Amino acid sequence: TLRNEMDNMFGGCRQIFDAYTNEVTMYTKPMLSEVMRHDEDYEAFIVSLANEKCLPVLWDTMRDCVMKGRYEDKDILWQMFELAVRLVNKTHTKPVFDILHTEIGDEMKWDEHSPMQGSNHRGVVKEVVLDGYINRYINKIMRRALVSIE
């Protein structure tokens, strides 16, 4: 069936879809309504994530989850975000988007990092709360990493 073919083609997608539909809270899902329109439809889930418009919406929703302490939702949305970056890049001849991986101990860089509220503004990264991402085609950081600085 089409569902089985898609499960084989997109390893791990089914688990991410199930986590999204069954575990993401009703507080978080409405924030995604402009890009995730059919909550219970697996094929629509994949198609939605292949649209680059979902990237900033997913990232901003994850930031909101962090600010409100909904880390379980953020973790599921991060899996969706990683999948979305992969799928969106498949729609282009060359990868356009990339996750900016920040490491603990990296020097604070204002063009790449955004300090958490209450965090120092100078120093080194002591915690990566949320990695940022970049559009490599135009060489523009779309969202800076959310970090704690010491």
mmCIF file of C-alpha atoms in Angstrom, residues 20 29 41 51 57 78 85 110 114 120-121 127-128 134-137 147:
data_model
loop_
_atom_site.group_PDB
_atom_site.id
_atom_site.type_symbol
_atom_site.label_atom_id
_atom_site.label_comp_id
_atom_site.label_asym_id
_atom_site.label_seq_id
_atom_site.Cartn_x
_atom_site.Cartn_y
_atom_site.Cartn_z
ATOM 1 C CA TYR A 20 3.014 14.504 17.000
ATOM 2 C CA LYS A 29 -0.771 22.277 18.063
ATOM 3 C CA ASP A 41 -3.353 12.362 8.033
ATOM 4 C CA ASN A 51 7.121 22.867 2.489
ATOM 5 C CA VAL A 57 6.828 28.215 12.130
ATOM 6 C CA TRP A 78 12.671 19.142 17.003
ATOM 7 C CA VAL A 85 14.937 20.273 6.804
ATOM 8 C CA TRP A 110 25.712 37.482 18.428
ATOM 9 C CA SER A 114 20.615 34.343 21.121
ATOM 10 C CA ASN A 120 25.075 36.351 30.449
ATOM 11 C CA HIS A 121 25.585 38.100 27.142
ATOM 12 C CA GLU A 127 23.823 24.971 27.308
ATOM 13 C CA VAL A 128 22.324 24.716 23.825
ATOM 14 C CA ILE A 134 20.672 28.792 8.006
ATOM 15 C CA ASN A 135 19.655 29.254 4.382
ATOM 16 C CA ARG A 136 22.929 28.333 2.651
ATOM 17 C CA TYR A 137 21.695 29.518 -0.754
ATOM 18 C CA VAL A 147 21.725 29.300 24.338
#
